Coordinates of C-alpha atoms and ligand atoms in Angstrom, one line a residue:
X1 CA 32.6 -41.9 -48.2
X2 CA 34.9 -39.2 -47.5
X3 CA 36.1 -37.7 -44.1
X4 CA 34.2 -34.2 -45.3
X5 CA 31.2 -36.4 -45.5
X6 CA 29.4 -35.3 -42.9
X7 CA 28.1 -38.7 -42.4
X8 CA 29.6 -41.1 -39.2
X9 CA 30.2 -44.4 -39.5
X10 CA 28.9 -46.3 -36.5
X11 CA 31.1 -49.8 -36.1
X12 CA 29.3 -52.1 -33.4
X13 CA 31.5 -53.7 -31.2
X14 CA 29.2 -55.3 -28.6
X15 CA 29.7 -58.7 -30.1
X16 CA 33.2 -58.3 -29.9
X17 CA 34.7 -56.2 -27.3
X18 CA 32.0 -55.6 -25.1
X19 CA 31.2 -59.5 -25.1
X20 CA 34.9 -60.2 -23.7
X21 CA 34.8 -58.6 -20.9
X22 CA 34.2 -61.0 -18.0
X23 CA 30.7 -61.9 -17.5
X24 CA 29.2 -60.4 -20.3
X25 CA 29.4 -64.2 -22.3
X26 CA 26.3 -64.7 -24.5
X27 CA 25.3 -67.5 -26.2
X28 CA 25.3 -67.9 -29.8
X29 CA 21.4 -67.5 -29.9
X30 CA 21.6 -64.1 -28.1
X31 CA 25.1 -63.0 -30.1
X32 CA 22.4 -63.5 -33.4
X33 CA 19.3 -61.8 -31.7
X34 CA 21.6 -58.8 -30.8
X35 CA 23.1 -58.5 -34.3
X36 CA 19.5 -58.8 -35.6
X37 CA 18.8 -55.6 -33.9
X38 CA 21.6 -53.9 -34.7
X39 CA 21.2 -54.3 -38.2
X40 CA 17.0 -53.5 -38.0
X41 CA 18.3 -50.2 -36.1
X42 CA 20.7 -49.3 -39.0
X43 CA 24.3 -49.3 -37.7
X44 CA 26.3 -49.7 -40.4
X45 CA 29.2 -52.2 -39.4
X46 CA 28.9 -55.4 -36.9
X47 CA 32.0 -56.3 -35.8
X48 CA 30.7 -59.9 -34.6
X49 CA 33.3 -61.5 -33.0
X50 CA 37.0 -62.6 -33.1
X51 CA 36.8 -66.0 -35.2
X52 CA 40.0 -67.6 -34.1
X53 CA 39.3 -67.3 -30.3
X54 CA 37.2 -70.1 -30.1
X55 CA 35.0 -72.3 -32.8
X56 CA 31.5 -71.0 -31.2
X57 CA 33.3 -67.4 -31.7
X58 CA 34.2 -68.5 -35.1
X59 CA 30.6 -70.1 -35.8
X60 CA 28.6 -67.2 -34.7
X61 CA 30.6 -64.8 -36.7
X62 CA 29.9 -67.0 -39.8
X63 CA 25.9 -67.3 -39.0
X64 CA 25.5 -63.5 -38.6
X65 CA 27.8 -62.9 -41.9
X66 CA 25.3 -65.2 -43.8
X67 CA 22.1 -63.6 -41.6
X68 CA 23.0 -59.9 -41.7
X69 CA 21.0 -57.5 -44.2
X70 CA 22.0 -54.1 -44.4
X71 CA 25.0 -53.8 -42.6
X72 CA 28.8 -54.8 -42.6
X73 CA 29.9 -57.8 -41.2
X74 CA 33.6 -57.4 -39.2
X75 CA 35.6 -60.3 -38.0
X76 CA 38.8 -59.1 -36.0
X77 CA 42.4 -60.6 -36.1
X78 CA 45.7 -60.4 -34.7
X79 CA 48.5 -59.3 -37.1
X80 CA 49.2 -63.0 -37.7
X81 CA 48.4 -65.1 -40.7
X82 CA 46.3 -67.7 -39.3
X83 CA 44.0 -64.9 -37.7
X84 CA 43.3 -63.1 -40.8
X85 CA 42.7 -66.2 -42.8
X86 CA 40.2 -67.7 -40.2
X87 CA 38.5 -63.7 -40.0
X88 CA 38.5 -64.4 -43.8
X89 CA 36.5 -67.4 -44.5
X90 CA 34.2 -66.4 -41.0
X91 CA 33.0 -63.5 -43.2
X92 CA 33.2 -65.0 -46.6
X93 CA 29.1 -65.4 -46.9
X94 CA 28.3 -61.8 -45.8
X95 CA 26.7 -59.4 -47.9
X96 CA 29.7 -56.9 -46.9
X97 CA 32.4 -58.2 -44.8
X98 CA 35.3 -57.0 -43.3
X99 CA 38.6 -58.1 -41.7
X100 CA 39.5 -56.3 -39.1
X101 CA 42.9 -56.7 -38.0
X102 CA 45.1 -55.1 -35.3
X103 CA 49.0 -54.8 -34.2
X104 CA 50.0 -52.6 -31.1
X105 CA 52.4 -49.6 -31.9
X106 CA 53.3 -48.0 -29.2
X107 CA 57.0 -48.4 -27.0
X108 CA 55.3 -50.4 -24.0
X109 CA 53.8 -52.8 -26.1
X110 CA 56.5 -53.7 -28.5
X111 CA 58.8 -53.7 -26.1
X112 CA 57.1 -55.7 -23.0
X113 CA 54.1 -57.4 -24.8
X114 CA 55.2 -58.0 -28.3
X115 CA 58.9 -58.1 -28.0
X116 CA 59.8 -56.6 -31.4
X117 CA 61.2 -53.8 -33.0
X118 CA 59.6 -50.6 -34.6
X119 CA 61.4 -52.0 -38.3
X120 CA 59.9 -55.3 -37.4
X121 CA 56.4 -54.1 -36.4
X122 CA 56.2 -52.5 -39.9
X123 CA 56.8 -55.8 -41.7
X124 CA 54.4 -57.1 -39.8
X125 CA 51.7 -54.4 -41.0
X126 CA 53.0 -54.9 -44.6
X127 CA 52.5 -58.4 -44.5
X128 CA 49.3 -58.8 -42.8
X129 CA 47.1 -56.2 -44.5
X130 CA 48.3 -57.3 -47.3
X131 CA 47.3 -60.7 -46.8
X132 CA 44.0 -59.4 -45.7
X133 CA 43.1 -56.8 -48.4
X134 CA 43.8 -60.6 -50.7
X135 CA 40.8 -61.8 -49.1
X136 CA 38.6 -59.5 -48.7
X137 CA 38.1 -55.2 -49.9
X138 CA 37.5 -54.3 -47.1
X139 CA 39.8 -53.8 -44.0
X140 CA 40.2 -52.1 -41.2
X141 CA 43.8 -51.6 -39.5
X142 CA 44.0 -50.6 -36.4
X143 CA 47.3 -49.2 -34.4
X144 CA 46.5 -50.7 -30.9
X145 CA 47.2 -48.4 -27.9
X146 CA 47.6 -45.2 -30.8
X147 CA 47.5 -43.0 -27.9
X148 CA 50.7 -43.4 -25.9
X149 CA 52.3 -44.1 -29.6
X150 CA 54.8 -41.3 -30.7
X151 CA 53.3 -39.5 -33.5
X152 CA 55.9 -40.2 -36.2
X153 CA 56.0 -43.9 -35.5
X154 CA 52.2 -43.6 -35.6
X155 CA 52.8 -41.8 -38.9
X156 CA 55.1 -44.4 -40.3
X157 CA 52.4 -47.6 -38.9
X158 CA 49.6 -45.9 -40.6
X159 CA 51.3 -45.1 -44.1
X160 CA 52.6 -48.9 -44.4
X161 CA 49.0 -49.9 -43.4
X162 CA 46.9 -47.6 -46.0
X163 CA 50.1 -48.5 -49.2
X164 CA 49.6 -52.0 -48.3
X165 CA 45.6 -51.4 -48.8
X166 CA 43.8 -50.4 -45.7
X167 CA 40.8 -48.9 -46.4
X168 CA 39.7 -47.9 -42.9
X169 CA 42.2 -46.4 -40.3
X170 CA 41.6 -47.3 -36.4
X171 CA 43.8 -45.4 -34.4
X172 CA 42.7 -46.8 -30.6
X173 CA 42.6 -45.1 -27.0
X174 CA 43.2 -49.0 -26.1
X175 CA 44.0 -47.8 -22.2
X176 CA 41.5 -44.9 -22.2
X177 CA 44.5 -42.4 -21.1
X178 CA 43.6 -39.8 -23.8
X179 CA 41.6 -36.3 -23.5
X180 CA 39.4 -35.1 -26.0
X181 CA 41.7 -32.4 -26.7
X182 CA 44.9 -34.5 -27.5
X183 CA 42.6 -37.6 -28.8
X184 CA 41.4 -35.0 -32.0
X185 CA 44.9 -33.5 -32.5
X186 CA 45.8 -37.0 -33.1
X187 CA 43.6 -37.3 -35.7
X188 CA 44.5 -33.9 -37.4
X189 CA 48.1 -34.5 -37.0
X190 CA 48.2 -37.9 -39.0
X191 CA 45.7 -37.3 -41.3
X192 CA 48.0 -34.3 -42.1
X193 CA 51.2 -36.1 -42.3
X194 CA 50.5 -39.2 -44.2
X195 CA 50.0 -39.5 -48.3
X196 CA 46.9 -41.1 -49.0
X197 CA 45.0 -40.0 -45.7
X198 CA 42.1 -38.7 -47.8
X199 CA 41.5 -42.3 -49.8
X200 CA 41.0 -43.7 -46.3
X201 CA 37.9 -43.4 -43.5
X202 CA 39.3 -42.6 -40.2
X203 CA 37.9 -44.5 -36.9
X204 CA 37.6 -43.6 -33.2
X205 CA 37.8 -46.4 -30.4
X206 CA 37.6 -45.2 -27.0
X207 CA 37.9 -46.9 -24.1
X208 CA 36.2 -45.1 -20.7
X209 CA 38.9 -45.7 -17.7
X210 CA 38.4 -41.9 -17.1
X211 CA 35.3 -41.8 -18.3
X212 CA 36.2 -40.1 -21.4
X213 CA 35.1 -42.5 -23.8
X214 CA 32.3 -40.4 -26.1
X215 CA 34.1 -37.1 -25.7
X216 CA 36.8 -38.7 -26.7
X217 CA 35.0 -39.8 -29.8
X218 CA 33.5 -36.7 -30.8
X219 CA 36.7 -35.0 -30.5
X220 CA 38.0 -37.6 -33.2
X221 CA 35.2 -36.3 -35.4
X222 CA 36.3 -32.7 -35.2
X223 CA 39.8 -33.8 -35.5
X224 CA 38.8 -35.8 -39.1
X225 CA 37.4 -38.9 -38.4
X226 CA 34.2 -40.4 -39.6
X227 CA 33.4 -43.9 -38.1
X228 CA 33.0 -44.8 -34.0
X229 CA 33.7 -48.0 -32.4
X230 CA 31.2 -48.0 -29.9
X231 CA 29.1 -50.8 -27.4
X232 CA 25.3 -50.9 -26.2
X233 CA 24.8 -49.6 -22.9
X234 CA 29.0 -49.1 -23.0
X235 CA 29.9 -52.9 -21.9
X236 CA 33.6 -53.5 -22.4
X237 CA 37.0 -54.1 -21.3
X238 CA 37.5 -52.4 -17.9
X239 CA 35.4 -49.9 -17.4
X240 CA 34.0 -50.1 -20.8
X241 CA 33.8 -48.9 -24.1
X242 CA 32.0 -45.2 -26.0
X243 CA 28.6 -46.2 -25.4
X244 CA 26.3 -46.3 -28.7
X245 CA 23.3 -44.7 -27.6
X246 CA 25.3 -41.8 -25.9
X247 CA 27.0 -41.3 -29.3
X248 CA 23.9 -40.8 -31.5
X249 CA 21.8 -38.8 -29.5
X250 CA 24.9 -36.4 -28.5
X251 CA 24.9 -36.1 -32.5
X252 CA 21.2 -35.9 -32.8
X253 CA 20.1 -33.2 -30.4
X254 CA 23.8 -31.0 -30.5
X255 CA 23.5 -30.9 -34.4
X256 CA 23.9 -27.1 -33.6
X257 CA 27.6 -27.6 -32.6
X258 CA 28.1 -31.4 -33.3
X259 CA 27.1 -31.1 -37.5
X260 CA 27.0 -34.9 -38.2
X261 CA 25.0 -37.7 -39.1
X262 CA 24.4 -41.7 -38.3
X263 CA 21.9 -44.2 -39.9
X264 CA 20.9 -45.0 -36.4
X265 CA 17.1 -45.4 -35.6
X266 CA 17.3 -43.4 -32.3
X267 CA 13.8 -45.3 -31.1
X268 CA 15.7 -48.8 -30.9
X269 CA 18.1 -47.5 -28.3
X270 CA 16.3 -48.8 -25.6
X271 CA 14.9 -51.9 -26.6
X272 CA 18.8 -52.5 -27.6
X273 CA 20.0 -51.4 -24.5
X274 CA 17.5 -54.2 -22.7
X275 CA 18.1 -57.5 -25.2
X276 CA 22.1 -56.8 -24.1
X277 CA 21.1 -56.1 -21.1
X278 CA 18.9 -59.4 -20.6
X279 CA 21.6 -61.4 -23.0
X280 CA 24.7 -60.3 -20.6
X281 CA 22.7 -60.5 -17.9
X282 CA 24.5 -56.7 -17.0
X283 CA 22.3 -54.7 -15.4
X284 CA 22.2 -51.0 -16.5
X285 CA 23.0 -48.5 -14.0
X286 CA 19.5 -46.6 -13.1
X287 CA 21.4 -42.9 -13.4
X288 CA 23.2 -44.5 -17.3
X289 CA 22.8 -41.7 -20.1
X290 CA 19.9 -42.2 -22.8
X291 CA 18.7 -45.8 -21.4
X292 CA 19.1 -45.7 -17.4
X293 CA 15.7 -45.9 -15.3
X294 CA 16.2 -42.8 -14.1
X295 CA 17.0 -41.0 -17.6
X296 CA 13.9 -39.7 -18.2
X297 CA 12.4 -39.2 -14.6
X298 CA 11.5 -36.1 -12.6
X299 CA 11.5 -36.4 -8.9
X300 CA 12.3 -33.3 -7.6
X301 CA 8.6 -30.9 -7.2
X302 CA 11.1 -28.1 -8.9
X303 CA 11.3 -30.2 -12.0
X304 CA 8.0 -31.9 -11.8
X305 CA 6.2 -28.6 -12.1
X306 CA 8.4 -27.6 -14.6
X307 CA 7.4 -30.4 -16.7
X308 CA 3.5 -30.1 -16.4
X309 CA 4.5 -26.7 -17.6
X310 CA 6.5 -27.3 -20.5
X311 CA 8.5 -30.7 -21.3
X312 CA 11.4 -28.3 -22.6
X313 CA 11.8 -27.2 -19.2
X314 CA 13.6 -29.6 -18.4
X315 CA 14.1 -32.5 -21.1
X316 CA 16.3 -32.3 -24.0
X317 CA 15.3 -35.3 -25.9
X318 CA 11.7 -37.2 -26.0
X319 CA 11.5 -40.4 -24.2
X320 CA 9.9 -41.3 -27.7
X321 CA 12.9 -40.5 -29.3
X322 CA 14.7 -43.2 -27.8
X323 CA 12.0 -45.6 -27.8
X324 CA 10.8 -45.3 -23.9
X325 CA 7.4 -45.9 -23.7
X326 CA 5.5 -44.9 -20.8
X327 CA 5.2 -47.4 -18.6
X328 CA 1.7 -48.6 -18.7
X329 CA -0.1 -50.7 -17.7
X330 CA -0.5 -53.8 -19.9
X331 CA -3.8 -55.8 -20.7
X332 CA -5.4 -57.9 -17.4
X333 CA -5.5 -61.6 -18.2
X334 CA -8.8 -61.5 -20.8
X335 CA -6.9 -59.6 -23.0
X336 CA -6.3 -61.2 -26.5
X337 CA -3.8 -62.1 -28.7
X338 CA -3.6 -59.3 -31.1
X339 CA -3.3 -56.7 -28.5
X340 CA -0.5 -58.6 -27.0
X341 CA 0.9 -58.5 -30.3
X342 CA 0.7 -55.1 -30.6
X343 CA 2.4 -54.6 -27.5
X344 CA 5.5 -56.4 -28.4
X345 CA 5.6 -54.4 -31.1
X346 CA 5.5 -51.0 -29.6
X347 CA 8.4 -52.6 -27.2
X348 CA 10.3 -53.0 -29.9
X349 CA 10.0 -57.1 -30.4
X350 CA 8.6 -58.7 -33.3
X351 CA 8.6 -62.7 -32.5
X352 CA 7.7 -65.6 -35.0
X353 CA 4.6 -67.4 -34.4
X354 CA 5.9 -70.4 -31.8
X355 CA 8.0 -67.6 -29.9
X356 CA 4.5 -65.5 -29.8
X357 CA 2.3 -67.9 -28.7
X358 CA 5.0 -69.1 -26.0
X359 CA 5.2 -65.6 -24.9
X360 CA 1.2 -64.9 -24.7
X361 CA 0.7 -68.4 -22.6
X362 CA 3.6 -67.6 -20.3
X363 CA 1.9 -64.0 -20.1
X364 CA -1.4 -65.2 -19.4
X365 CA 0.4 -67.1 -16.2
X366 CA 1.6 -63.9 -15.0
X367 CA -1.2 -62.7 -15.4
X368 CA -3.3 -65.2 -13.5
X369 CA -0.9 -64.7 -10.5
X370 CA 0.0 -60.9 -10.5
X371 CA -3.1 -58.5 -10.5
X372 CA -1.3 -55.6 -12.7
X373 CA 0.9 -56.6 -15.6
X374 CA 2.9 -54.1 -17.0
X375 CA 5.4 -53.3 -19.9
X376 CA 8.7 -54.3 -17.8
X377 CA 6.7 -57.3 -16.7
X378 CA 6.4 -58.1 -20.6
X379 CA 9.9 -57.5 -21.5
X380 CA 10.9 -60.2 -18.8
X381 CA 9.5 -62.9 -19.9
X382 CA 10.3 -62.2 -23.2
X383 CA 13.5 -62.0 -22.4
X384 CA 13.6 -64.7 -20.2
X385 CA 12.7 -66.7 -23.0
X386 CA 14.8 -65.4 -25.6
X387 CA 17.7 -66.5 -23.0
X388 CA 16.1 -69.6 -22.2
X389 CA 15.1 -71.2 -25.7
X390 CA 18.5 -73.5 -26.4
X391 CA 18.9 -74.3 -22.5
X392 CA 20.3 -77.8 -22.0
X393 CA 19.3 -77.9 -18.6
X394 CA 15.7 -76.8 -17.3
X395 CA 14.2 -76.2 -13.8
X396 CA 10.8 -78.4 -13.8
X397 CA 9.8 -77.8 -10.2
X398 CA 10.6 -77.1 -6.9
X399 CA 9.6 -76.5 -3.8
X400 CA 10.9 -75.7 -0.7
X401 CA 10.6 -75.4 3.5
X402 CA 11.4 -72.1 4.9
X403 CA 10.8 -70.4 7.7
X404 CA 11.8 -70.5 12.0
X405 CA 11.7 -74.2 12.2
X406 CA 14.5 -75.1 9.6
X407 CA 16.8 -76.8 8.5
X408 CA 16.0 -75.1 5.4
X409 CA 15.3 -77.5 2.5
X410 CA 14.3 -78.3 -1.3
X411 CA 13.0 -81.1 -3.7
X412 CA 14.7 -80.0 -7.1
X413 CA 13.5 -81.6 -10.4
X414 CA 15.7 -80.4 -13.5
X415 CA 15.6 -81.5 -17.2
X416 CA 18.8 -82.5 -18.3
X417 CA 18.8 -83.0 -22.0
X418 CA 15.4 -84.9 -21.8
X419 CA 16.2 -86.4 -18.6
X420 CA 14.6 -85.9 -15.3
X421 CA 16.6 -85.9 -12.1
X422 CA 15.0 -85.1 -8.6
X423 CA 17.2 -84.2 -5.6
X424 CA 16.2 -82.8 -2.3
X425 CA 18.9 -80.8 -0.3
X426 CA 19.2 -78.6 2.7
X427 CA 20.7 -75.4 3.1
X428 CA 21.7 -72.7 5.6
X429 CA 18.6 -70.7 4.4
X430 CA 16.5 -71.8 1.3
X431 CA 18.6 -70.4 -1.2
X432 CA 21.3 -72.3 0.3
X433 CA 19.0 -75.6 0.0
X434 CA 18.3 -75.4 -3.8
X435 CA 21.8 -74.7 -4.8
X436 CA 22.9 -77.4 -3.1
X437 CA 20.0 -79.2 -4.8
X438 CA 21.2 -78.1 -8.1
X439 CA 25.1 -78.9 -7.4
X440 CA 24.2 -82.3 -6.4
X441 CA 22.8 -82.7 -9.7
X442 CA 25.0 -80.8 -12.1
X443 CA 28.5 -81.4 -10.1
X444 CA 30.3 -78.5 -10.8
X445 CA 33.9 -76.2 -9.5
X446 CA 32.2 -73.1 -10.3
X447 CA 31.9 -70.2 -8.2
X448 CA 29.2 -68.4 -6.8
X449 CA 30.5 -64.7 -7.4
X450 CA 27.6 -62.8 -7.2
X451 CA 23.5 -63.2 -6.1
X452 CA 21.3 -60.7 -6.2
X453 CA 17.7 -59.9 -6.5
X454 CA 15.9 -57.2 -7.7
X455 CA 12.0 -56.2 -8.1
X456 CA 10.9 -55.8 -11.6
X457 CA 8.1 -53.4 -10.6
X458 CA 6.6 -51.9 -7.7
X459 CA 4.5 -53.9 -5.1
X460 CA 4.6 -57.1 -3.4
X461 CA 3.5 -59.2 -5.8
X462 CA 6.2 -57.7 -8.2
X463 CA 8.4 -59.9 -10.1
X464 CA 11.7 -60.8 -8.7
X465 CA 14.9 -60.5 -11.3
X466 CA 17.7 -62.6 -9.8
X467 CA 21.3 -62.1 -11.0
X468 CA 23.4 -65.2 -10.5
X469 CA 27.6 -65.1 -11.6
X470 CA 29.7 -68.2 -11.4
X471 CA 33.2 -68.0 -12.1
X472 CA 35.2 -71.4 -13.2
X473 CA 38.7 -71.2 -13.7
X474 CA 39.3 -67.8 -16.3
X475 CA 35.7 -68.0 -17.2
X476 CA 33.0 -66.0 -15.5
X477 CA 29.0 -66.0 -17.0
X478 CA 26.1 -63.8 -15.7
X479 CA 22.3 -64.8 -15.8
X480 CA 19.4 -63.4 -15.2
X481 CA 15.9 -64.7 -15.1
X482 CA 12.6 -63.2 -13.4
X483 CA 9.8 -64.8 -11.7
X484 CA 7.0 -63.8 -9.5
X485 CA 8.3 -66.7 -7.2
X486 CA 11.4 -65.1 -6.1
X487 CA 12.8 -69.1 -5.2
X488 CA 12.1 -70.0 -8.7
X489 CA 14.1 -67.1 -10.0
X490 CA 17.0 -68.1 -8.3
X491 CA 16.9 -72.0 -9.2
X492 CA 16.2 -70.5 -12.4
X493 CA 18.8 -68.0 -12.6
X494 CA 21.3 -70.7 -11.1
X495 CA 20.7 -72.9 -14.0
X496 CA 20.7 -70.4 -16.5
X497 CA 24.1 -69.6 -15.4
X498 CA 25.2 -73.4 -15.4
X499 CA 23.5 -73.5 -19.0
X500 CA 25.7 -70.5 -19.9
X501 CA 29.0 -72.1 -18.6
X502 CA 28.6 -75.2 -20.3
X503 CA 28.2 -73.3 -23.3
X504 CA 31.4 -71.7 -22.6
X505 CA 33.2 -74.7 -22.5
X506 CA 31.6 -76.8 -24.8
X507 CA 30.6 -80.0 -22.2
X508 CA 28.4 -80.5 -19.0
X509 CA 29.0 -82.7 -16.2
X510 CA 26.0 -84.0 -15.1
X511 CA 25.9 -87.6 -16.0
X512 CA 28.0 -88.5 -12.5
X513 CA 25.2 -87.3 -10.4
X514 CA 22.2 -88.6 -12.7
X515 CA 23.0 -91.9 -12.5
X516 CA 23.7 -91.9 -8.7
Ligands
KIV1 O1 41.0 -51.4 -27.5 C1 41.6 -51.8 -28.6 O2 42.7 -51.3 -28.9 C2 40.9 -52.8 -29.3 C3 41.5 -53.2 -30.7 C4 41.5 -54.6 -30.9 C5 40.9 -52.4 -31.8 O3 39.9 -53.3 -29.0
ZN2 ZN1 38.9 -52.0 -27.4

């Protein structure tokens, strides 16, 4: 592909940099339902993860490379030999893999964070793309923090990086400091300057710290480049990074001035935008671009009337063409199977046969306590149990006292591994009492940073989504989990969070308090 292809590459980096920014862990089952979906909605590279971070980062960058269909399969690395060989052998099984690796360029990062000189910098790009392109045909270099790099040092970084055998060019807004207008003279200057800037594909990374982020990208198109690092829903360092969805349908419905092309399917935006979502347990802000709440809603009589008029009035793009559905309401409790199935499928989720049947019994629940069930109703307990399906630890029952006369209290029951711990506890308030309860089983340091509760749909038997965030030294994991009881959510969402941490660090304390 060449940059007067008018083709753009989209390069997925929600398994990468949107996953390491705090809270947004997910676990390796969610990391391989989100690739699964990325590749089903065409983007062309994955960049899954950074394979020397950790071994789960390392093993879930492996299972996706062996998993992944259609698209590319990126592992990224630091400009240092052990790096690139672990990114290496991560995405040695993959139909088409990558090695990604990155050095910064500019003066405030050689001098304060990397401690080297320009001269020495250069070796360092010689050395290590070499060293990559050995391994594998494909790799992207990338100059970190491009944008506050002078433009002949940039020139000088890039040439070294494309003679030594680059084949794809990432030149970074690593800060998010950059306008559109200096982002795509950047672009136009250095693929001027350097020999051998036509053999190569050019590559926008954005980050949004001014909120820049896509017109930043789509300036790098007009200024040359051809592929976009971008995240579902945004989720990033800081304040994020060039949100996917944004990016294709800015190029799908301004075609007029905007004359490119992706591979995305535009109608899996939003069921993207609520697996990562539900997997980082990030809520998406109800006024977010393409996939917020409030995207496609009229309010206003103004706007309403304008719309019973004419949907052109005021809509630029179909909810259809981004997948919304209407929401609807779903099938009462004697509905069947295969319309349940069907249902899943025009939300976007196609489950195997255990994961179906689990779904339509815990729908059938619902159903038998909530008199209407509808689609965001579905897409929680789906989710939920998408989340849920490799949990060590399990709620089995509670209940609890509440109300004037307190203390508050609660009789916990969790599942640990198979085994079955009860606990009762009280609590200033009832959500005070079960996580006690769940503390005095699963002893932990963690926390609490954040609780909060949201209805799923309207009325007052709605179900409640509860957001719990524990923090535990420099890690911090988000979970989310929705229940008609709005207690069992947040013993649910509690443990989900605990179940997430002990992912993170690879053990779980419990054993203390279970045989107490
Ligand atoms: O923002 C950045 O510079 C990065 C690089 C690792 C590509 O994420
Ligand atoms: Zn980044």
């Amino acid at each position: 592909m060449t940059a007067s292809s008018d083709r753009v590459v989209i390069f997925d980096t929600t398994l990468r940099d949107g996953e390491q920014c705090p809270g947004a862990t997910m676990t390796f089952e969610e990391k391989l339902e989100v690739a699964a979906l990325l590749d089903r909605m065409g983007v062309d590279i994955i960049e899954a993860g950074f394979p020397i971070a950790s071994n789960g980062d390392f093993e879930a960058v492996a299972e996706i490379a062996r998993r992944t269909e259609n698209a590319t399969v990126a592992g990224l690395a630091r400009a240092i030999p052990g790096d690139i060989a672990r990114a290496g052998e991560a995405v040695r099984h993959a139909r088409r893999g990558r090695i990604h690796t990155f050095v910064s360029t500019s003066p405030i990062h050689l001098a304060h964070q990397m401690r080297k000189t320009e001269d020495q910098v250069i070796e360092i790009i010689q050395a290590t793309v070499a060293q990559a392109r050995n391994l594998v045909e494909d790799v992207e270099w990338s100059a970190m923090d491009a944008t506050r790099t002078s433009i002949d040092y940039l020139c000088r970084a890039v040439e070294t990086a494309i003679k030594a055998g680059a084949t794809t060019i990432n030149l970074p807004d690593t800060v998010g400091y950059a306008t559109p207008e200096e982002y795509g003279d950047m672009f136009r200057q250095v693929r001027e300057r350097v020999p051998g800037a036509d053999k190569v594909i050019f590559s926008t990374h954005c980050h949004n710290d001014l909120g820049l982020a896509v017109a930043n990208s789509l300036a790098g198109l007009a200024g040359g480049a051809r592929q976009i690092e971008c995240t579902i829903n945004g989720i990033g360092e800081r304040a994020g990074n060039a949100a996917l969805e944004e990016i294709v349908m800015a190029l799908r419905t301004r075609g007029d001035v905007l004359p490119y092309e992706t591979g995305v399917e535009s109608t899996l935006l939003t069921r993207a935008s609520r697996l990562v979502s539900a997997a980082t347990s990030f809520p998406v802000q109800y006024n977010k671009a393409i996939v917020g709440k409030n995207a496609f809603s009229h309010e206003s009589g103004i706007h309403q009337d304008g719309m019973l008029k004419h949907n052109e009035t005021y809509e630029i793009m179909t909810p259809a063409s981004v997948g919304l559905t209407k929401t609807s309401l779903v099938m009462g409790k004697h509905s069947g199977r295969a319309a349940f199935k069907d249902k899943l499928k025009a939300l976007g989720y196609e489950l195997g046969e255990n994961a179906l049947q689990d779904a339509f019994q815990r729908f059938k629940d619902l159903a038998d306590r909530k008199k209407h069930v509808y689609d965001e109703d579905i897409e929680a307990i789906v989710d939920n149990q998408i989340a849920s399906a490799h949990d060590r630890i399990k709620v089995l029952s509670l209940t609890v006292i509440a109300g004037t006369m307190g203390p508050q209290s609660a009789t916990l029951t969790l599942d640990i591994d198979g085994v079955h711990t009860t606990v009762q506890s009280s609590g200033n308030g009832p959500v005070d009492a079960i996580f006690n309860a769940i503390r005095r089983v699963v002893p932990h340091e963690a926390r609490l940073a954040l609780y909060q509760v949201h209805a799923v749909t309207e009325g007052t038997d709605a179900q409640a989504e509860v957001s719990v965030r524990l923090e535990e030294g420099d890690k911090t994991v988000t979970a989310k989990v929705a229940d008609p009881d709005t207690l069992v959510a947040s013993a649910k969402a509690y443990v989900a969070a605990l179940n997430k941490l002990s992912a993170k660090r690879g053990q779980l304390n419990a054993q203390a308090a279970i045989s107490a």
